[in-house]
Coordinates of C-alpha atoms and ligand atoms in Angstrom, one line a residue:
M1 CA 17.1 -10.0 16.7
T2 CA 14.1 -11.6 14.9
A3 CA 11.6 -9.5 12.9
S4 CA 8.9 -10.3 15.5
E5 CA 11.1 -9.0 18.3
I6 CA 11.9 -5.8 16.3
R7 CA 8.2 -5.2 15.6
E8 CA 7.2 -5.6 19.2
K9 CA 10.1 -3.6 20.5
Y10 CA 9.3 -0.7 18.2
L11 CA 5.6 -0.6 19.2
K12 CA 6.4 -1.0 22.9
F13 CA 9.0 1.8 22.6
F14 CA 6.6 4.3 21.1
E15 CA 3.8 3.2 23.4
A16 CA 6.1 4.1 26.3
K17 CA 6.5 7.6 24.6
G18 CA 2.7 8.1 24.8
H19 CA 1.7 6.6 21.4
K20 CA -1.4 4.5 20.9
R21 CA -1.0 1.4 18.9
I22 CA -3.5 0.8 16.1
P23 CA -3.9 -2.3 13.9
S24 CA -2.6 -2.5 10.3
A25 CA -5.2 -1.2 7.9
S26 CA -6.3 -3.3 4.9
L27 CA -4.0 -3.3 1.9
I28 CA -7.0 -2.1 -0.1
P29 CA -7.6 1.6 0.7
E30 CA -11.1 2.6 1.7
N31 CA -12.5 5.7 -0.1
D32 CA -9.3 6.7 -1.8
P33 CA -9.2 6.5 -5.6
T34 CA -5.7 8.1 -5.8
V35 CA -3.9 4.8 -5.1
L36 CA -4.6 1.2 -5.8
F37 CA -3.0 -0.2 -2.6
T38 CA -1.8 1.0 0.8
T39 CA 1.8 2.0 0.1
A40 CA 2.8 3.4 3.4
G41 CA 1.6 3.6 7.0
M42 CA 0.6 7.2 6.6
H43 CA -1.9 6.3 3.9
P44 CA -4.8 5.2 6.1
L45 CA -4.1 8.1 8.4
V46 CA -4.6 10.8 5.8
P47 CA -7.8 12.3 7.2
Y48 CA -6.0 12.8 10.5
L49 CA -2.9 14.3 8.9
L50 CA -5.3 16.8 7.2
G51 CA -6.7 17.8 10.6
E52 CA -9.5 15.4 11.5
K53 CA -9.2 14.5 15.2
H54 CA -8.1 10.9 15.9
P55 CA -10.1 9.2 18.6
L56 CA -6.9 7.8 20.2
G57 CA -5.2 11.2 20.4
K58 CA -2.3 12.9 18.8
K59 CA 0.3 10.2 19.0
I60 CA -0.2 6.9 17.0
C61 CA 2.0 4.0 16.1
N62 CA 1.6 0.7 14.2
S63 CA 3.0 -1.9 11.9
Q64 CA 1.4 -1.5 8.5
K65 CA 1.3 -4.0 5.6
C66 CA 2.3 -2.2 2.4
I67 CA 2.2 -3.0 -1.3
R68 CA 4.3 -1.0 -3.8
T69 CA 3.8 -2.2 -7.3
G70 CA 6.0 0.7 -8.4
D71 CA 8.9 -1.3 -7.0
I72 CA 8.1 -4.4 -9.0
D73 CA 11.2 -4.0 -11.3
D74 CA 13.5 -3.8 -8.3
V75 CA 12.3 -7.0 -6.8
G76 CA 15.2 -9.4 -6.9
D77 CA 17.7 -6.7 -5.7
N78 CA 18.7 -6.8 -2.0
T79 CA 16.3 -4.4 -0.5
H80 CA 13.0 -4.0 -2.4
G81 CA 9.8 -6.1 -2.3
T82 CA 6.4 -5.4 -3.6
F83 CA 5.2 -6.4 -0.1
F84 CA 6.8 -5.1 3.0
E85 CA 5.9 -4.1 6.5
M86 CA 6.4 -0.5 7.6
L87 CA 6.7 0.4 11.3
G88 CA 5.5 3.9 11.9
N89 CA 5.0 6.6 14.5
W90 CA 2.9 9.7 14.0
S91 CA 2.5 13.1 15.6
L92 CA -0.9 14.6 14.7
G93 CA 0.0 18.2 15.6
D94 CA 1.8 17.1 18.7
Y95 CA 5.6 16.7 18.8
F96 CA 7.8 17.8 15.9
K97 CA 11.4 17.5 14.7
K98 CA 13.2 17.5 18.0
E99 CA 11.3 14.6 19.6
A100 CA 10.9 12.7 16.4
I101 CA 14.7 12.7 15.7
E102 CA 15.7 12.1 19.3
W103 CA 13.3 9.1 19.6
S104 CA 14.5 7.6 16.3
F105 CA 18.0 7.9 17.5
E106 CA 17.2 6.5 20.9
F107 CA 15.5 3.5 19.3
L108 CA 18.3 2.8 16.9
I109 CA 21.1 3.2 19.4
K110 CA 19.6 2.1 22.7
E111 CA 17.0 -0.4 21.7
L112 CA 18.4 -1.9 18.6
K113 CA 22.0 -1.3 19.8
I114 CA 23.2 -0.2 16.4
P115 CA 26.6 1.4 16.7
I116 CA 26.5 5.0 15.7
E117 CA 29.6 4.4 13.4
R118 CA 27.4 2.4 11.0
L119 CA 24.7 5.1 10.6
A120 CA 24.4 8.1 8.3
F121 CA 21.6 10.6 7.7
S122 CA 20.2 12.9 5.0
V123 CA 18.3 16.1 5.4
F124 CA 16.7 18.6 2.9
M125 CA 19.1 21.0 1.2
G126 CA 16.5 23.8 1.0
E127 CA 15.0 25.7 -1.9
P128 CA 15.8 29.4 -1.8
E129 CA 13.6 30.0 -4.8
N130 CA 10.7 28.8 -2.8
N131 CA 11.8 30.4 0.5
I132 CA 12.3 27.0 2.1
P133 CA 15.5 27.0 4.1
R134 CA 18.0 24.2 4.3
D135 CA 16.9 22.0 7.1
E136 CA 19.7 22.9 9.5
E137 CA 17.3 22.4 12.3
A138 CA 17.2 18.7 11.6
A139 CA 20.9 18.5 11.0
L140 CA 21.7 20.2 14.3
I141 CA 19.5 17.9 16.2
W142 CA 21.3 14.9 14.8
Q143 CA 24.7 16.5 15.5
G144 CA 23.5 17.3 19.1
L145 CA 23.1 13.6 19.5
G146 CA 26.7 12.9 18.5
V147 CA 26.4 12.4 14.7
K148 CA 29.5 13.7 12.9
P149 CA 28.8 16.4 10.2
E150 CA 30.5 14.2 7.5
R151 CA 27.7 11.6 8.1
I152 CA 25.0 14.1 7.2
A153 CA 24.2 14.7 3.5
Y154 CA 22.1 17.6 2.2
L155 CA 19.9 16.3 -0.6
G156 CA 17.2 17.9 -2.8
R157 CA 13.5 17.5 -3.5
E158 CA 14.0 14.1 -5.2
D159 CA 15.3 12.4 -2.1
N160 CA 14.2 14.5 0.9
W161 CA 10.9 16.2 0.3
W162 CA 7.5 14.8 0.6
G163 CA 4.2 16.0 -1.0
P164 CA 1.9 17.6 -1.6
A165 CA 0.2 14.7 -3.3
G166 CA -2.1 16.8 -5.3
A167 CA -1.6 20.4 -6.5
T168 CA -1.9 21.8 -3.0
G169 CA -1.8 20.7 0.6
P170 CA 0.6 19.6 3.4
C171 CA 4.2 18.9 2.4
G172 CA 7.6 19.2 4.0
P173 CA 11.2 18.0 4.3
D174 CA 12.2 14.6 5.6
T175 CA 15.3 13.1 7.1
E176 CA 16.4 9.6 6.3
M177 CA 18.5 7.1 8.2
F178 CA 20.9 4.8 6.5
Y179 CA 22.9 1.8 7.7
W180 CA 26.3 0.7 6.3
V181 CA 25.8 -2.8 5.0
S182 CA 29.0 -4.5 3.8
P183 CA 29.3 -8.2 3.3
P184 CA 30.7 -10.2 4.9
A185 CA 28.5 -9.3 7.8
G186 CA 29.9 -6.6 10.0
G187 CA 33.1 -6.8 8.0
E188 CA 34.4 -3.5 6.5
P189 CA 34.0 -0.4 8.7
A190 CA 31.8 2.3 7.3
P191 CA 33.6 5.2 5.4
E192 CA 34.1 8.4 7.4
K193 CA 32.1 10.4 4.9
F194 CA 28.5 9.5 3.9
D195 CA 28.1 9.1 0.1
P196 CA 24.4 8.7 -0.6
Q197 CA 25.3 7.3 -4.1
D198 CA 27.0 4.3 -2.5
K199 CA 24.4 1.5 -2.5
R200 CA 26.0 -0.1 0.6
W201 CA 24.3 2.7 2.6
V202 CA 20.8 1.2 2.9
E203 CA 17.9 3.5 3.9
I204 CA 16.1 1.9 6.8
W205 CA 13.9 4.8 8.2
N206 CA 12.4 8.0 7.0
N207 CA 10.9 10.8 9.2
V208 CA 8.7 13.2 7.2
F209 CA 8.0 16.6 8.7
M210 CA 4.8 18.0 7.4
Q211 CA 5.7 21.6 8.0
Y212 CA 4.3 23.6 5.1
S213 CA 1.2 23.8 3.0
K214 CA 1.4 24.6 -0.7
N215 CA -1.3 27.1 -1.7
V216 CA -3.1 27.6 -5.0
E217 CA -0.5 30.3 -5.9
G218 CA 2.2 27.7 -5.5
K219 CA 3.6 29.4 -2.3
F220 CA 4.7 27.5 0.7
E221 CA 3.1 28.6 4.0
E222 CA 4.1 27.3 7.4
L223 CA 1.3 24.9 8.6
S224 CA -0.5 25.5 11.9
Q225 CA -0.9 21.8 12.6
K226 CA 2.6 20.3 12.0
N227 CA 2.7 16.5 11.7
V228 CA 5.4 13.9 11.8
D229 CA 5.1 10.8 9.7
T230 CA 7.7 8.1 10.0
G231 CA 8.3 4.8 8.3
M232 CA 10.8 2.1 9.1
G233 CA 11.1 -0.9 6.9
L234 CA 10.9 -4.1 9.0
E235 CA 12.6 -6.4 6.4
R236 CA 15.5 -4.0 6.0
T237 CA 15.9 -3.5 9.7
A238 CA 15.8 -7.2 10.4
M239 CA 18.4 -7.6 7.6
V240 CA 20.9 -5.1 9.1
L241 CA 20.5 -6.4 12.7
Q242 CA 21.1 -9.9 11.6
G243 CA 24.3 -8.9 9.7
K244 CA 22.9 -9.8 6.3
N245 CA 23.2 -7.8 3.1
N246 CA 19.8 -8.7 1.6
V247 CA 16.3 -9.1 3.1
Y248 CA 16.0 -12.7 1.6
D249 CA 18.5 -14.0 4.1
T250 CA 16.2 -13.2 7.0
E251 CA 13.6 -15.4 8.5
L252 CA 11.0 -13.3 6.7
F253 CA 12.0 -15.1 3.5
V254 CA 14.1 -18.2 4.2
P255 CA 11.2 -20.6 4.8
I256 CA 9.6 -19.5 1.6
L257 CA 12.9 -19.9 -0.4
N258 CA 13.4 -23.3 1.2
K259 CA 9.9 -24.4 0.0
I260 CA 10.7 -23.2 -3.5
A261 CA 13.9 -25.2 -3.5
E262 CA 12.1 -28.3 -2.3
I263 CA 9.4 -27.9 -5.0
S264 CA 11.8 -27.1 -7.8
G265 CA 14.6 -29.4 -6.8
R266 CA 17.0 -26.6 -7.4
P267 CA 19.2 -24.6 -5.1
Y268 CA 18.6 -21.0 -4.2
L269 CA 22.2 -20.1 -4.8
G270 CA 22.7 -19.5 -8.5
N271 CA 18.9 -19.0 -9.0
E272 CA 18.5 -16.0 -6.8
K273 CA 16.3 -13.9 -9.2
P274 CA 13.5 -16.4 -9.9
F275 CA 13.5 -17.6 -6.2
R276 CA 13.3 -14.0 -5.0
V277 CA 10.6 -12.9 -7.4
I278 CA 8.4 -16.0 -6.7
A279 CA 8.9 -15.5 -2.9
D280 CA 8.0 -11.8 -3.0
H281 CA 5.1 -12.1 -5.4
I282 CA 3.4 -15.0 -3.8
K283 CA 3.8 -13.4 -0.4
A284 CA 2.3 -10.1 -1.8
S285 CA -0.5 -12.1 -3.5
A286 CA -1.4 -14.0 -0.3
F287 CA -1.7 -10.8 1.7
I288 CA -3.8 -9.1 -1.0
L289 CA -6.1 -12.1 -1.2
A290 CA -6.4 -12.1 2.5
D291 CA -7.9 -8.6 2.2
G292 CA -10.6 -9.9 0.0
L293 CA -9.4 -9.0 -3.5
V294 CA -9.6 -11.5 -6.4
P295 CA -7.6 -11.6 -9.6
S296 CA -9.4 -9.9 -12.5
N297 CA -8.7 -7.9 -15.6
T298 CA -9.2 -4.4 -14.2
E299 CA -7.5 -2.2 -11.7
R300 CA -6.5 -3.7 -8.4
G301 CA -7.6 -7.2 -9.5
Y302 CA -5.3 -6.9 -12.5
V303 CA -2.3 -6.0 -10.4
L304 CA -2.9 -9.1 -8.3
R305 CA -3.2 -11.2 -11.5
R306 CA 0.1 -9.8 -12.8
L307 CA 1.8 -10.7 -9.6
I308 CA 0.6 -14.2 -9.6
R309 CA 1.3 -14.7 -13.3
R310 CA 4.8 -13.3 -13.0
A311 CA 5.5 -15.7 -10.2
I312 CA 4.2 -18.6 -12.2
R313 CA 6.3 -17.6 -15.2
Y314 CA 9.4 -17.5 -13.0
G315 CA 8.4 -21.0 -11.7
K316 CA 8.6 -22.1 -15.4
L317 CA 12.1 -20.7 -15.5
L318 CA 12.9 -23.1 -12.7
A319 CA 11.3 -25.9 -14.7
I320 CA 8.6 -26.4 -12.0
E321 CA 6.1 -28.7 -13.7
K322 CA 3.5 -29.1 -10.9
E323 CA 1.2 -26.5 -9.4
F324 CA 3.2 -24.6 -6.8
A325 CA 1.8 -21.2 -6.0
S326 CA -0.6 -22.4 -3.3
K327 CA 2.0 -24.5 -1.7
V328 CA 4.3 -21.6 -1.4
A329 CA 1.5 -19.4 -0.1
K330 CA 0.8 -22.0 2.7
I331 CA 4.2 -21.3 4.1
V332 CA 3.5 -17.5 4.0
V333 CA 0.3 -18.1 6.0
E334 CA 2.1 -20.1 8.6
M335 CA 4.9 -17.5 8.9
Y336 CA 2.6 -14.5 9.4
E337 CA -0.6 -15.9 10.9
N338 CA 0.2 -14.8 14.5
V339 CA 0.6 -11.1 13.4
Y340 CA -1.9 -11.0 10.6
P341 CA -4.7 -13.4 11.5
E342 CA -6.6 -12.5 8.4
L343 CA -4.2 -14.9 6.5
K344 CA -5.3 -17.9 8.5
E345 CA -8.9 -16.9 8.5
N346 CA -8.9 -16.7 4.7
Q347 CA -6.5 -19.5 4.1
D348 CA -8.9 -21.6 2.0
F349 CA -9.8 -18.7 -0.1
I350 CA -6.2 -17.6 -0.6
L351 CA -5.0 -21.1 -1.7
S352 CA -8.0 -21.8 -3.9
E353 CA -7.8 -18.5 -5.7
L354 CA -4.1 -19.1 -6.4
Q355 CA -4.8 -22.6 -7.6
K356 CA -7.5 -21.3 -10.0
E357 CA -5.3 -18.6 -11.3
E358 CA -2.3 -20.9 -11.8
E359 CA -4.5 -23.4 -13.6
K360 CA -5.9 -20.8 -15.9
F361 CA -2.5 -19.4 -16.7
S362 CA -0.3 -22.5 -16.9
T363 CA -1.6 -23.9 -20.1
C364 CA -1.8 -20.5 -21.7
L365 CA 1.8 -19.9 -20.7
D366 CA 3.1 -23.0 -22.5
R367 CA 1.1 -22.2 -25.6
G368 CA 2.0 -18.5 -25.5
L369 CA 5.7 -19.3 -25.2
K370 CA 5.4 -21.5 -28.3
E371 CA 3.7 -18.6 -30.1
F372 CA 6.6 -16.4 -28.9
E373 CA 9.1 -18.8 -30.5
K374 CA 7.4 -18.3 -33.8
I375 CA 8.2 -14.6 -33.9
N376 CA 11.3 -14.2 -35.9
K377 CA 11.8 -10.4 -35.8
P378 CA 13.9 -8.1 -33.6
I379 CA 10.8 -6.0 -32.8
I380 CA 7.6 -7.6 -31.7
S381 CA 4.7 -5.7 -33.0
G382 CA 1.8 -4.1 -31.1
E383 CA -0.6 -6.7 -32.5
E384 CA 1.6 -9.6 -31.5
V385 CA 2.0 -8.3 -28.0
F386 CA -1.7 -7.8 -27.9
N387 CA -2.3 -11.3 -29.2
L388 CA -0.2 -12.7 -26.3
Y389 CA -2.1 -10.5 -23.9
Q390 CA -5.6 -11.3 -25.2
N391 CA -5.3 -14.9 -26.2
Y392 CA -2.6 -16.2 -23.9
G393 CA -3.1 -14.0 -20.8
F394 CA 0.4 -12.5 -20.9
P395 CA 0.5 -9.3 -18.9
L396 CA 2.6 -6.7 -20.8
E397 CA 5.5 -6.9 -18.4
I398 CA 5.9 -10.7 -18.9
T399 CA 6.1 -10.2 -22.6
R400 CA 8.5 -7.3 -22.2
E401 CA 10.6 -9.5 -19.9
I402 CA 10.7 -12.5 -22.1
A403 CA 11.5 -10.3 -25.2
K404 CA 14.4 -8.8 -23.3
E405 CA 15.8 -12.2 -22.4
K406 CA 15.7 -13.1 -26.1
G407 CA 17.3 -9.8 -27.1
K408 CA 14.1 -8.5 -28.7
E409 CA 12.2 -5.3 -28.3
I410 CA 8.4 -4.8 -28.2
D411 CA 6.3 -2.1 -29.7
E412 CA 4.6 -0.9 -26.5
K413 CA 2.9 2.1 -28.1
G414 CA 1.4 -0.2 -30.7
F415 CA 0.2 -2.5 -28.0
E416 CA -1.5 0.4 -26.2
I417 CA -3.2 1.4 -29.4
E418 CA -4.4 -2.2 -29.9
L419 CA -5.6 -2.3 -26.3
K420 CA -7.6 0.9 -26.6
K421 CA -9.1 -0.4 -29.8
H422 CA -10.4 -3.3 -27.8
Q423 CA -11.6 -1.0 -25.1
E424 CA -9.9 -2.9 -22.4
L425 CA -7.5 -0.3 -21.2
S426 CA -7.7 -0.7 -17.5
R427 CA -6.8 2.3 -15.4
T428 CA -4.0 0.1 -14.0
A429 CA -2.0 0.9 -17.1
S430 CA -1.4 4.4 -15.9
A431 CA 1.6 4.5 -13.7
G432 CA 0.3 7.5 -11.9
Q433 CA -1.9 5.3 -9.9
F434 CA 0.9 3.6 -8.2
K435 CA 2.1 6.7 -6.5
S436 CA 1.0 7.3 -3.1
G437 CA -1.1 10.3 -2.5
L438 CA -3.4 12.2 -0.2
A439 CA -7.1 11.5 -0.8
D440 CA -9.0 14.3 -2.3
N441 CA -10.8 16.1 0.5
S442 CA -12.8 18.5 -1.7
E443 CA -16.3 19.4 -0.9
A444 CA -17.7 17.2 -3.7
T445 CA -15.8 14.2 -2.3
T446 CA -16.9 14.9 1.2
K447 CA -20.5 14.9 0.1
Y448 CA -20.1 11.6 -1.5
H449 CA -18.6 10.2 1.8
T450 CA -21.9 11.1 3.5
A451 CA -24.0 9.9 0.7
T452 CA -22.3 6.5 0.9
H453 CA -23.4 6.2 4.6
L454 CA -27.0 6.9 3.5
L455 CA -26.7 4.4 0.7
L456 CA -25.5 1.5 3.0
A457 CA -28.3 2.2 5.5
S458 CA -30.9 2.3 2.7
L459 CA -29.6 -1.0 1.2
R460 CA -29.9 -2.6 4.6
Q461 CA -33.5 -1.5 5.0
V462 CA -34.5 -2.6 1.5
L463 CA -32.4 -5.8 1.1
G464 CA -32.0 -6.9 4.7
G465 CA -29.7 -6.5 7.7
D466 CA -27.1 -9.0 6.3
V467 CA -25.9 -6.4 3.8
Q468 CA -22.5 -5.1 4.6
Q469 CA -20.0 -2.9 2.9
R470 CA -17.3 -4.8 1.0
G471 CA -15.5 -1.8 -0.4
S472 CA -15.9 1.6 -1.7
N473 CA -14.2 4.0 -4.0
I474 CA -15.1 7.7 -4.0
T475 CA -14.0 10.4 -6.4
S476 CA -15.3 13.9 -6.7
E477 CA -17.6 12.6 -9.5
R478 CA -19.2 9.5 -8.1
I479 CA -19.5 6.7 -5.5
R480 CA -18.7 3.2 -6.3
F481 CA -19.9 0.9 -3.5
D482 CA -19.6 -2.9 -3.1
F483 CA -21.7 -4.9 -0.8
N484 CA -22.6 -8.6 -0.3
F485 CA -25.8 -9.7 -2.0
E486 CA -26.5 -12.9 -3.9
R487 CA -28.4 -11.7 -6.9
K488 CA -29.1 -8.8 -9.2
L489 CA -31.3 -6.0 -7.7
T490 CA -34.6 -5.5 -9.3
G491 CA -35.5 -2.1 -10.8
E492 CA -38.0 -1.7 -8.0
E493 CA -35.4 -2.3 -5.3
I494 CA -33.0 0.2 -6.9
K495 CA -35.8 2.8 -7.0
K496 CA -36.6 2.1 -3.3
V497 CA -33.0 2.5 -2.3
E498 CA -32.7 5.7 -4.2
D499 CA -35.9 7.1 -2.8
L500 CA -34.9 6.3 0.7
V501 CA -31.6 8.1 0.4
N502 CA -33.4 11.1 -1.1
E503 CA -35.9 11.2 1.7
Q504 CA -33.1 11.4 4.2
I505 CA -31.6 14.3 2.2
K506 CA -35.0 16.1 2.2
M507 CA -35.3 15.6 6.0
A508 CA -32.1 17.7 6.5
L509 CA -30.7 15.3 9.1
P510 CA -27.7 16.6 11.1
V511 CA -24.5 14.6 10.6
V512 CA -22.7 14.3 13.9
C513 CA -19.6 12.7 15.1
C514 CA -18.8 11.1 18.4
E515 CA -16.0 8.9 19.7
M516 CA -16.3 5.7 21.6
E517 CA -14.8 2.3 22.3
T518 CA -15.0 0.1 19.3
K519 CA -16.7 -2.7 21.2
K520 CA -19.4 -0.3 22.4
A521 CA -19.8 1.1 19.0
L522 CA -20.4 -2.2 17.3
E523 CA -22.7 -3.4 20.1
G524 CA -24.6 -0.2 19.7
G525 CA -25.2 -1.1 16.1
A526 CA -22.7 1.1 14.3
M527 CA -21.7 -0.3 10.9
G528 CA -18.1 -1.1 10.1
V529 CA -16.5 -2.4 7.0
F530 CA -16.7 -6.2 6.7
G531 CA -13.5 -7.8 8.0
H532 CA -11.9 -4.5 8.9
K533 CA -9.7 -4.2 12.0
Y534 CA -10.3 -1.1 14.1
P535 CA -8.3 0.5 16.8
E536 CA -9.8 0.2 20.4
K537 CA -11.4 3.6 20.1
V538 CA -13.2 5.0 16.9
K539 CA -15.2 7.8 15.5
I540 CA -18.9 7.3 14.7
Y541 CA -20.7 9.4 12.3
S542 CA -24.5 9.4 12.4
A543 CA -27.0 11.0 10.2
G544 CA -30.1 11.5 12.4
D545 CA -31.3 8.1 13.5
F546 CA -31.0 6.7 10.0
S547 CA -27.3 5.8 9.8
K548 CA -24.5 5.1 12.2
E549 CA -21.1 4.1 10.9
I550 CA -17.6 3.8 12.1
C551 CA -15.6 6.2 9.9
A552 CA -12.6 8.5 9.9
G553 CA -14.5 11.3 8.1
P554 CA -14.7 14.0 7.0
H555 CA -18.4 14.5 6.4
I556 CA -20.7 17.3 5.6
E557 CA -22.8 18.8 8.5
N558 CA -26.3 18.2 7.2
T559 CA -27.8 15.8 4.7
S560 CA -29.6 18.7 3.0
E561 CA -26.3 19.8 1.4
L562 CA -26.3 16.6 -0.8
G563 CA -28.7 17.5 -3.6
L564 CA -30.3 14.6 -5.6
F565 CA -29.0 11.1 -5.2
K566 CA -29.1 8.8 -8.3
I567 CA -28.0 5.2 -8.9
I568 CA -26.6 5.0 -12.3
K569 CA -25.4 1.4 -12.4
E570 CA -25.9 -1.9 -10.5
E571 CA -23.7 -4.9 -11.5
A572 CA -21.9 -7.9 -10.2
S573 CA -18.5 -7.2 -8.7
S574 CA -17.4 -10.7 -7.8
A575 CA -19.1 -13.9 -6.5
G576 CA -21.7 -12.8 -4.0
V577 CA -20.8 -9.2 -4.2
R578 CA -22.7 -6.4 -6.0
R579 CA -21.5 -3.0 -7.1
I580 CA -23.5 0.2 -7.3
K581 CA -22.3 3.4 -9.0
A582 CA -24.2 6.5 -7.9
I583 CA -23.9 10.2 -8.4
L584 CA -25.2 13.4 -6.7
Q585 CA -26.9 16.0 -8.9
Ligands
LIG601 P1 14.1 3.4 -1.4 O1 14.7 4.7 -1.9 O2 15.1 2.5 -0.9 O3 13.3 2.8 -2.4 P2 12.0 4.9 -0.3 O4 12.6 6.2 -0.1 O5 11.1 4.6 -1.4 O6 13.2 3.8 -0.2 P3 10.1 5.4 1.9 O7 9.1 5.7 1.0 O8 10.8 6.5 2.6 O9 11.3 4.5 1.1 O10 9.7 4.3 2.9 C1 10.1 4.2 4.3 C2 10.8 2.9 4.6 O11 10.2 1.8 4.1 C3 12.2 2.9 3.9 O12 13.1 3.5 4.7 C4 12.5 1.4 3.8 O13 13.0 0.9 5.0 C5 11.1 0.8 3.6 N1 10.8 0.5 2.2 C6 10.5 1.3 1.2 N2 10.3 0.7 0.0 C7 10.5 -0.6 0.3 C8 10.4 -1.8 -0.5 N3 10.0 -1.8 -1.8 N4 10.7 -3.0 0.1 C9 11.1 -3.1 1.4 N5 11.2 -2.0 2.2 C10 10.9 -0.8 1.7
LIG602 MG1 11.4 3.6 -3.1

């Protein structure tokens, strides 16, 4: 079964069970500063998992593009990419454990025709100290479907518990499904007993049951709206159904590997690691570029830069002399354009950004490698690492990796100190940001959401109707808002925008929500985010007659709650895009 067939089968199956299909959200999360990229299908659905009403109802499914930079060191193994697709089905306070597990089982056995003998399952082992029982409920449902008790493992918080992302909020146990992979394909039968430590059991699907809410005292209370959040990895599912033991042997990678072989003149076999890293990183980069990000030295842009540069450095290991990243990316566009049309739509941009980045880095890489050779000590100092970073554009992990290959160590602490000194410490460096999390739904953040709508409407009045949102990032302390505009705003324009927002606040406009078909909403003048794909039905939030936007919410009820709006910064974000930072006082 091809990946395309699996994707479609999955979505059709859950549609037949009453789910509504929604498009994949952007890889770049809107309004959520807790993560850099969309790491799971649940991520864009957070407001609904927290209780907002979804316009398409209580049962949703989709195929979501995901980026997990936290998995970057695993790339090259058989089952992890920084980019992958997650098939997901959600219950927003509708069905719970029984249906979720039964449907997962039905899909695996009946639709994908996986023999039950090759499957194993894990459930939560419980935490008596927190009054959370062992998840016998889930185990019994699996057993009722014919799963043998030896094939069910009880695991702890590390493996079978999700959330809360912050200190408090929804959380709960999960149950995971594993497939016995043993090369040669279909060869060895699976062992009677499930040993979760054995890497030949590959996790393919996870069902999270948001059953509890952790309160401020650290106690777990049963939630009134219980949700189900599931995620099935498309690459891994294709792999097991095609009798392969690694995702790179599926059609989701083979054409890319072939291209790398053609360019490098070397075979994949024997060169697996560099081939796999290049294939994964260029694919991830192409998808990120398609969602409008450019390589830079801060935050998300720096993650993208690191992915591209690491791919280029692996190209060097294959002795590729000519520019190659865009050639590889072209194959990615061809492979995925039918499912993710944004790739084709942005092909020129994707390829030219890759070319530019490769051009920038290639000469630096050669010179930096020479510089590296000069270092004749077992430990590379913080200054030297910083020199490679600053003057040769070596991201830390590239230096770390080359050092390791040469049996050297690097002084990472010393590097951090140097970096701080030069005030370039991007937030990217903090690993915490790679973890997925629930957006902060505090009152302060909610106010900023509403203020953002007023800001966009004001910008359009002052600067013209061509202005559209190009991205936003909201914390409980400020708004950061990107929009298309060709030049710097004048002081007068900034003042006008500020005044206009404050007028709306003074007028105490009611903020109301309604639901409608996306087409009607856009025809009726509701604003959406540029390039964003919306489901067929959406929520519209309006503030009086002043602003009307497609948005998941939540929002405050009246603009009078906002206080005083102030723009604290206006700057360039990228070519043709301006960035405003604003606060409420
Ligand atoms: P693992 O323990 O194997 O890293 P996980 O527990 O991190 O997996 P989940 O967060 O439960 O995975 O994600 C749901 C599904 O997404 C997994 O069952 C798997 O099929 C897929 N998946 C997760 N991470 C990756 C990845 N880096 N590359 C490809 N598929 C992935
Ligand atoms: Mg993982």
